[in-house]
C-alpha positions as a printed NumPy array, in Angstrom:
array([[-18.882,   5.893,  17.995],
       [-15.944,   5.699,  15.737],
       [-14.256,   9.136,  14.845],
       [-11.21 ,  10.065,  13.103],
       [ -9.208,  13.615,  12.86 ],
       [ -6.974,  14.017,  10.177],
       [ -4.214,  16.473,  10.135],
       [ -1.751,  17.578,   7.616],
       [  0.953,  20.023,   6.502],
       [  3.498,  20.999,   4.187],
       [  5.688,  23.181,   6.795],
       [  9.221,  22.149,   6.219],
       [ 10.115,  22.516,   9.893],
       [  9.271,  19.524,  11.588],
       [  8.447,  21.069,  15.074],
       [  6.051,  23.199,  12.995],
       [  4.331,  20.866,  10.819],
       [  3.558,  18.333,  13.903],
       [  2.433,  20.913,  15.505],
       [ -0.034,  22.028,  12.869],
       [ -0.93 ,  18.452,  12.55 ],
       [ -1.88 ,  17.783,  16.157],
       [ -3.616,  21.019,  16.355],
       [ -6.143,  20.635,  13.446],
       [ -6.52 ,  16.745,  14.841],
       [ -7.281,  18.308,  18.262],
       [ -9.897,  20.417,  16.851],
       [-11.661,  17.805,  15.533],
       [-11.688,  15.949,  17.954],
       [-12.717,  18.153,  20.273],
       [-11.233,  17.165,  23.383],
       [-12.343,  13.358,  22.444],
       [ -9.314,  11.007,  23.782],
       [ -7.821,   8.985,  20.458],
       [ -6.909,   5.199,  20.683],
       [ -4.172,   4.813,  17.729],
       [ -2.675,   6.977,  14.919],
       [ -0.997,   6.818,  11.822],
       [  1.652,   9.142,  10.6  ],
       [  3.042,   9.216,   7.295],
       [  5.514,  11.255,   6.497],
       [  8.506,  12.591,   3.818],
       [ 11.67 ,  11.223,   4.257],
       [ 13.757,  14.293,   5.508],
       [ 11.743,  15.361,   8.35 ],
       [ 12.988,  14.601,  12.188],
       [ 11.   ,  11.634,  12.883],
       [ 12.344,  11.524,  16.166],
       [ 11.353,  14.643,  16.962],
       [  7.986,  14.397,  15.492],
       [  6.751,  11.327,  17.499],
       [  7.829,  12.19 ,  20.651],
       [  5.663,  15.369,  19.986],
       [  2.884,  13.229,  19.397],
       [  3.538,  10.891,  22.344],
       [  4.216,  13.782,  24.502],
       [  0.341,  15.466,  23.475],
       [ -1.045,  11.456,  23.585],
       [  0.33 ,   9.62 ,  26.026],
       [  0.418,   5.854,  25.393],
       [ -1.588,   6.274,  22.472],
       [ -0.659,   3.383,  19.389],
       [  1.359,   4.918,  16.547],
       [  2.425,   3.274,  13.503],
       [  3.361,   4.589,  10.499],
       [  6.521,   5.278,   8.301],
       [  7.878,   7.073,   5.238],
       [  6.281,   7.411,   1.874],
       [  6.93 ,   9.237,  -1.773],
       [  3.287,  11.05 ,  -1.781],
       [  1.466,  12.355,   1.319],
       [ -2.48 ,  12.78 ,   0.337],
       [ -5.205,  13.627,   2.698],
       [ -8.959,  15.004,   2.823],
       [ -7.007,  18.317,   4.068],
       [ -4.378,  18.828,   2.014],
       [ -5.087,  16.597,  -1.424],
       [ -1.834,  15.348,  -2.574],
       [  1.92 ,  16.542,  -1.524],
       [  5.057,  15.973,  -1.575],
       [  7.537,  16.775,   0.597],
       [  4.558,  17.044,   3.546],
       [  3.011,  14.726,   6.651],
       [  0.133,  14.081,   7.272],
       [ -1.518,  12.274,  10.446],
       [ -4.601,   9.827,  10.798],
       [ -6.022,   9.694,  14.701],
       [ -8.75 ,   7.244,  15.68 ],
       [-11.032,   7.529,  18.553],
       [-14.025,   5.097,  19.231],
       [-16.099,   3.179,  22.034],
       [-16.992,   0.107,  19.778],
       [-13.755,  -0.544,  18.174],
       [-10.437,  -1.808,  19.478],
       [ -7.282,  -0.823,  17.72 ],
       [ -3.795,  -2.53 ,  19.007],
       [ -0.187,  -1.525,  17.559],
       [  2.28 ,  -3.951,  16.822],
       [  6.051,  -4.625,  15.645],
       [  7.955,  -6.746,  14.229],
       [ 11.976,  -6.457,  13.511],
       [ 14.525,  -7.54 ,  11.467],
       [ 11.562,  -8.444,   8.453],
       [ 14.201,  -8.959,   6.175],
       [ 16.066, -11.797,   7.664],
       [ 13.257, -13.707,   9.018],
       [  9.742, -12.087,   7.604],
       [  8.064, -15.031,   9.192],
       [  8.955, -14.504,  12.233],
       [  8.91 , -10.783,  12.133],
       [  5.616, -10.673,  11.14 ],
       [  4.394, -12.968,  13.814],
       [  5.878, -10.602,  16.16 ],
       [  3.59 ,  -7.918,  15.   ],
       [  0.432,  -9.325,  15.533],
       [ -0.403,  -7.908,  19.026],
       [ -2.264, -10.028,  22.101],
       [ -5.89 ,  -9.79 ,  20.758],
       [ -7.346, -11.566,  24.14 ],
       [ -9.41 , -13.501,  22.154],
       [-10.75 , -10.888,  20.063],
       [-11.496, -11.765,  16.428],
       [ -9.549,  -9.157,  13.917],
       [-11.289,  -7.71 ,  11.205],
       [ -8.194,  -5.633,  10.001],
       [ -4.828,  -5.063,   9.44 ],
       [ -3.178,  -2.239,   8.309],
       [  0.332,  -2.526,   8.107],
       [  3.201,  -0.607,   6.91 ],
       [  6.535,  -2.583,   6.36 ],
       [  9.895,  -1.937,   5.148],
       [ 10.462,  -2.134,   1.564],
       [ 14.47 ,  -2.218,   0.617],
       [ 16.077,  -5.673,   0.795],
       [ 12.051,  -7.258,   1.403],
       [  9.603,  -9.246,  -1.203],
       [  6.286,  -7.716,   0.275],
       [  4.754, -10.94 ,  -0.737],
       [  6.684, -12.58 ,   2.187],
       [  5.245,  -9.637,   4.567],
       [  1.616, -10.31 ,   3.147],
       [  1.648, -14.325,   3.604],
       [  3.677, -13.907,   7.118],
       [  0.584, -11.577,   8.421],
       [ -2.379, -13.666,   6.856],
       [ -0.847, -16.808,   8.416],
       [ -0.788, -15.32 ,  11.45 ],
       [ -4.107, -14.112,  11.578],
       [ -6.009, -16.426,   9.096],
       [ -7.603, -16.117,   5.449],
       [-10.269, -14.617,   6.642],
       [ -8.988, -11.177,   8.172],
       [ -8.168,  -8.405,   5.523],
       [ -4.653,  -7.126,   5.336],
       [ -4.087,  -3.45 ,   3.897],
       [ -1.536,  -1.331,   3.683],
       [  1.706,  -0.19 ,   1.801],
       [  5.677,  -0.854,   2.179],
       [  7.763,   2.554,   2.977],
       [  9.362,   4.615,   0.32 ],
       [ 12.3  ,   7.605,   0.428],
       [ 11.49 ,   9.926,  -2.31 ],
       [ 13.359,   7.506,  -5.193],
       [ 16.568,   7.546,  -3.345],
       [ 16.245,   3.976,  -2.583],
       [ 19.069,   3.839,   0.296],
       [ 16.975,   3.33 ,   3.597],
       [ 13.077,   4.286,   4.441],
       [ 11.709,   4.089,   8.168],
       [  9.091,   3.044,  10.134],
       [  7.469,   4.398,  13.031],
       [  6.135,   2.503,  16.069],
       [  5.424,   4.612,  19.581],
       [  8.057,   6.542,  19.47 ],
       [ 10.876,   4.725,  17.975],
       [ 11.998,   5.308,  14.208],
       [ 13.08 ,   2.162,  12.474],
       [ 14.365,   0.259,   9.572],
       [ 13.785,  -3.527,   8.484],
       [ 10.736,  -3.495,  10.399],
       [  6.637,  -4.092,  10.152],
       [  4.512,  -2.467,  11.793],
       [  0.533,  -2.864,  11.748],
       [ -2.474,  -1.637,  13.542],
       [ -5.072,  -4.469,  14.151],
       [ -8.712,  -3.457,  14.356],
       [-11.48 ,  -5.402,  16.481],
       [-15.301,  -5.349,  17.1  ],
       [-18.089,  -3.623,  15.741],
       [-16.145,  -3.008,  12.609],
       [-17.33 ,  -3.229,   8.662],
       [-14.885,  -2.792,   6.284],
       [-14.764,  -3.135,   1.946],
       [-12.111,  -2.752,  -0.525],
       [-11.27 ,  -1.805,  -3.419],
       [ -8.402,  -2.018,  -6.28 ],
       [ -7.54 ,  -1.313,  -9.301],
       [ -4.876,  -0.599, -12.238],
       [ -5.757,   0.937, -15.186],
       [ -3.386,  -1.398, -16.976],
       [ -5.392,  -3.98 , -19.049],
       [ -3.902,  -7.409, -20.097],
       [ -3.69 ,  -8.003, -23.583],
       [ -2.666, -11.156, -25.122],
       [ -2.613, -14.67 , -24.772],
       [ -1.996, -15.635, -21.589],
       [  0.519, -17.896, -20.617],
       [  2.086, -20.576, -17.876],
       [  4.588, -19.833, -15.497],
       [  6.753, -23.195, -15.51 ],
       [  9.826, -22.11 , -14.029],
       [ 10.389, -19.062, -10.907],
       [ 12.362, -18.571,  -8.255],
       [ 11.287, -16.089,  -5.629],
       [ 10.789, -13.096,  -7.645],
       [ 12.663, -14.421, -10.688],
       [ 10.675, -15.899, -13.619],
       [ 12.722, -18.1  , -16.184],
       [ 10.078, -20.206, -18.566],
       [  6.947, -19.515, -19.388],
       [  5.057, -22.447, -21.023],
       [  8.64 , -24.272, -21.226],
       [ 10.577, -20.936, -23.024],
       [ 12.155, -18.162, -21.76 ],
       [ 10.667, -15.33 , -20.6  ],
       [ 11.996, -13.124, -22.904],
       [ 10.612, -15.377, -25.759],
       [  7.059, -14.532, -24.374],
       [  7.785, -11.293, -24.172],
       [  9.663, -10.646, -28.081],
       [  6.071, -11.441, -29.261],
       [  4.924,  -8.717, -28.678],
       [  7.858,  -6.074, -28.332],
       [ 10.517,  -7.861, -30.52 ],
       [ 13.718,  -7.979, -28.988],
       [ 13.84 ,  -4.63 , -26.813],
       [ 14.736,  -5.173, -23.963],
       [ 12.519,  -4.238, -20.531],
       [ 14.696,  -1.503, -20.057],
       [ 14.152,   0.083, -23.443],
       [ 10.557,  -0.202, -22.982],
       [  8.074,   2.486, -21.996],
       [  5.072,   4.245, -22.876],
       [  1.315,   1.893, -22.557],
       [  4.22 ,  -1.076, -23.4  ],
       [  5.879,  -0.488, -19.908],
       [  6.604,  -4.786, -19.963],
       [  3.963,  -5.228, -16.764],
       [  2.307,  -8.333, -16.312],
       [ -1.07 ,  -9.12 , -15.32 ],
       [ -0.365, -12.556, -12.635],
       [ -3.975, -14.498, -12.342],
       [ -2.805, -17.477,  -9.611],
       [ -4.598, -20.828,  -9.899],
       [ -8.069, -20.499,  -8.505],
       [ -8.705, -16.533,  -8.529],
       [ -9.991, -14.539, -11.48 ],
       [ -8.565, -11.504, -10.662],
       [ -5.281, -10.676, -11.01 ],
       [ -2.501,  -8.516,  -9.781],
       [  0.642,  -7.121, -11.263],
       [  4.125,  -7.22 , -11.263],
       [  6.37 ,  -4.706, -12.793],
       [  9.713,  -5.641, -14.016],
       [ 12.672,  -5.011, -12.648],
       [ 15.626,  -6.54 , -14.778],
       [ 16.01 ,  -8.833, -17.047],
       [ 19.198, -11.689, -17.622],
       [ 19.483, -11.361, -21.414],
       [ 22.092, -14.539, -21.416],
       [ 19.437, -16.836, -19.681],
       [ 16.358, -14.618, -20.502],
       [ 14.94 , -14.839, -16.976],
       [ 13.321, -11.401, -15.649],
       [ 13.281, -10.361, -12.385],
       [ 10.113,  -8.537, -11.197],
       [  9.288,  -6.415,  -8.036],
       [  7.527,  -9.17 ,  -6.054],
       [  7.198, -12.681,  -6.154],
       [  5.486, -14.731,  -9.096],
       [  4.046, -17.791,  -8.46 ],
       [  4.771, -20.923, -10.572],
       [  1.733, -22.495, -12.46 ],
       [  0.284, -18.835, -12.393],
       [ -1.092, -17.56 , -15.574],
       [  1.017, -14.382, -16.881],
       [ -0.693, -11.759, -19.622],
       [  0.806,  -8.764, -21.062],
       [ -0.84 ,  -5.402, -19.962],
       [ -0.71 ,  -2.175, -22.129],
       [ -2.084,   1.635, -20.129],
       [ -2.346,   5.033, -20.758],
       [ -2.66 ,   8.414, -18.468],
       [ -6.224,   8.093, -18.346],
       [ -6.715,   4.673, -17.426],
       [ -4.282,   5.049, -14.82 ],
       [ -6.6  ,   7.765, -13.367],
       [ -9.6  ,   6.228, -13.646],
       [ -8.193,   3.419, -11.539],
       [ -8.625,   5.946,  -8.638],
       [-12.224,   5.943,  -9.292],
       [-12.631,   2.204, -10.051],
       [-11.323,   1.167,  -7.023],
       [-13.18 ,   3.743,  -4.715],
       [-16.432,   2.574,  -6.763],
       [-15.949,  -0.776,  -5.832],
       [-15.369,  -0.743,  -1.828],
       [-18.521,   1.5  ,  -2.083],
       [-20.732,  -0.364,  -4.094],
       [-19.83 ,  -3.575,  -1.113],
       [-19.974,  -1.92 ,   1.904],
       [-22.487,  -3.286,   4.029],
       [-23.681,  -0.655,   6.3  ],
       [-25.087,   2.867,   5.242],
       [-21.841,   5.1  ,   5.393],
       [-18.184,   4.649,   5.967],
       [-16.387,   6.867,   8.804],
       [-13.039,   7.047,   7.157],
       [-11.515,   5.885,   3.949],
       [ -7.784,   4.631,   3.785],
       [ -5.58 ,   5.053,   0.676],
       [ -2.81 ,   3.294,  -0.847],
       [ -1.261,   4.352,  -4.04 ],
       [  1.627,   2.778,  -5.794],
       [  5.024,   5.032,  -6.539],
       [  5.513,   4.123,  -9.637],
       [  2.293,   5.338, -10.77 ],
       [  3.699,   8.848,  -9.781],
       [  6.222,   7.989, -12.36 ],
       [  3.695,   7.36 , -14.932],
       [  1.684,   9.86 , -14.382],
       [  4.017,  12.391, -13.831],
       [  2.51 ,  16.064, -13.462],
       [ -0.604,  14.713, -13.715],
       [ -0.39 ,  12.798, -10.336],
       [ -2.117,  15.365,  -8.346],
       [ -5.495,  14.411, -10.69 ],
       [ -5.252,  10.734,  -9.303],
       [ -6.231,  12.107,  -5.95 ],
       [ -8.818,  14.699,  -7.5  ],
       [-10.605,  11.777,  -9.093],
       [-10.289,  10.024,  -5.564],
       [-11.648,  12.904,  -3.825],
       [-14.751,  13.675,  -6.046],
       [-15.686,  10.246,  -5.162],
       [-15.188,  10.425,  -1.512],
       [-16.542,  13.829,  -1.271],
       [-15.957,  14.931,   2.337],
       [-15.518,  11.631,   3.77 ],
       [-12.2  ,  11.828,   5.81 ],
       [ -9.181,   9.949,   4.264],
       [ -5.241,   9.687,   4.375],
       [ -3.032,   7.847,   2.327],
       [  0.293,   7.659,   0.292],
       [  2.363,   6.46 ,  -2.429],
       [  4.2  ,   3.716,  -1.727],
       [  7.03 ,   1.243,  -2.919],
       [  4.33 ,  -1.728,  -2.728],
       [  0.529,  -2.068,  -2.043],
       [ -1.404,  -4.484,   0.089],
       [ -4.51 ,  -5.526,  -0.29 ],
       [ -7.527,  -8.213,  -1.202],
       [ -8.422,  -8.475,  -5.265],
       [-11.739,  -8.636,  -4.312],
       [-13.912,  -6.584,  -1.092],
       [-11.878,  -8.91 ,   1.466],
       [-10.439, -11.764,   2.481],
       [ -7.114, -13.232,   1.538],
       [ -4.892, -10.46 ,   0.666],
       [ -2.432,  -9.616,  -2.246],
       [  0.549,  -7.728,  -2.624],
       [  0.888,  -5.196,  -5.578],
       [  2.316,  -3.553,  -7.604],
       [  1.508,  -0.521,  -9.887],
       [ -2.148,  -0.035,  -7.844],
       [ -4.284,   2.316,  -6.378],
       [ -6.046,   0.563,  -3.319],
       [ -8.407,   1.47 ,  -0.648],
       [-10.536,   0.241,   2.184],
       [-13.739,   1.856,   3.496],
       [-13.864,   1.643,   7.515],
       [-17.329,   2.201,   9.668],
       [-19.635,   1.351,  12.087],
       [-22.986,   1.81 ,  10.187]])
């Protein structure tokens, strides 16, 4: 058996909106005794408040979760301004919290911390949620998969705070925290498949990175970034640019044929370096990408298509989403279709998710894991 109960609500009172939560969980679960949970949540709610509820109604029972931009949910569709809860239950499946702190001084060590005592039990997931302000999420990726090896998937999404960028949280039992990762680790009788996608296609030649730093690219094939990028869009620079030229980059790293992307977050027009929202790789191969509003919402559907079409038993229990913020951006009052397209995909298989300031997860159905940007992701979880 492997259950879930999802609840969800846009009640601006936090007492009243956990409460709603827990009670339509309950009722699914009809008196059924859940293992872990995940709670994601607005920004300006009383977390505090809010777990302890839970706690208080599950005693002991593994929470994670954190803040977000977008609450969706196979109850509510998408939201803002909401919360929305995951619960799992099941006899076949083990599912153990853990934490790590302080991510952004040492995410090495943080992440290492937050792999939980699996008594020998081989992981087949982890879904994490992680801070995002002052942290490279592919530090939080590579910390996690060297701690539990190549082979174990790695999904989940780094904490927003509605645009404000000042602090986000994340949840663990009942504590509320910043600067921290948290992850739920699933064991046993377990199948799992993935799926991502973009809508942004590269276009272009594609070219070398020769020269980064961290997050910073300077050359590409021996000349400045902003050389390989005034091909294409003349001298603008990436803040001037918008529309299906938004100056993302499609990064293919030696030895995969997928790729991921990067947006950009600044550029150095003295040295011509650009800084992008997540590390880039030297020796990676770097293409221009170009979108529009329907591309970006078929992505929803791509991806869901794909963890489908490779999962290996007969039907998933529960699917888990992860959508990136700035696609809210792009799609502006249109992001409420992304999850409609999601949803007449899924049809009424349960599912929770939320936009977030980073995405995690495998290019391909699993194994080594990426971090994103710009992305609608998914995995498919079951146990036949």
């Amino acid at each position: 058996m492997f259950k879930v109960a999802v609840g969800h609500s846009i009640d601006p009172d936090s007492s009243m909106a956990i409460d709603e939560a827990l009670g339509q969980c309950q009722q699914q679960l009809a008196g059924i005794v859940p293992q872990a949970g995940l709670l994601l949540s607005a920004v300006d709610f009383d977390h505090g408040l809010i777990l302890r509820k839970i706690q208080a109604t599950f005693p002991g029972m593994a929470l994670i979760g954190g803040t977000t931009v977008g609450e969706m949910s196979s109850v509510l569709d998408f939201q803002e301004d909401s919360l929305s809860l995951m619960l799992f239950a099941s006899d076949e499946v083990t599912i153990q919290s853990g934490l790590g702190t302080r991510v952004s001084q040492d995410a090495i060590a943080a992440t290492r911390q937050a792999i939980p005592d699996l008594n020998g039990r081989p992981a087949k997931l982890c879904y994490t949620v992680g801070e995002s302000l002052g942290v490279d999420g592919v530090d939080i990726v590579n910390g996690l998969q060297a701690a539990l090896g190549e082979d174990v998937t790695i999904f989940g999404g780094l904490t927003g705070d509605d645009w404000k960028f000042k602090q986000t949280y994340q949840f663990f039992g009942d504590q509320v925290l910043s600067d921290a990762v948290t992850t739920l680790v699933f064991s046993g009788n377990l199948m799992i498949s993935c799926g991502v996608a973009t809508g942004l296609r590269p276009i272009g030649r594609k070219g070398i990175v020769t020269k980064s730093q961290g997050n910073t690219v300077h050359t590409i094939d021996n000349q400045s970034v902003k050389h390989f990028y005034a091909q294409y869009m003349g001298d603008s620079s990436i803040a001037d640019v918008g529309g299906a030229w938004g100056g993302s980059v499609a990064v293919f790293e030696p030895g995969e044929e997928n790729f991921y992307v990067r947006g950009p977050n600044s550029q150095d027009e003295a040295s011509g370096s650009i800084d992008y929202f997540g590390q880039v790789p030297e020796q990676a191969h770097i293409q221009l990408t170009e979108s529009n509003t329907e591309s970006l919402l078929n992505a929803a559907s791509q991806a869901l298509k794909r963890a489908q079409a490779d999962y290996q038993g007969t039907s998933p229990s529960v699917a888990l989403i992860v959508s990136c913020a700035a696609r809210m951006k792009s799609l502006g009052t249109r992001t409420r279709e992304e999850y409609a397209v999601a949803q007449s995909v899924l049809g009424k298989l349960p599912n929770i998710g939320f936009h977030a300031y980073g995405e995690i997860c495998p290019l391909g159905t699993t194994g080594k894991s990426f971090y994103h940007n710009e992305t609608f992701t998914t995995v498919l979880l079951g146990t036949h």
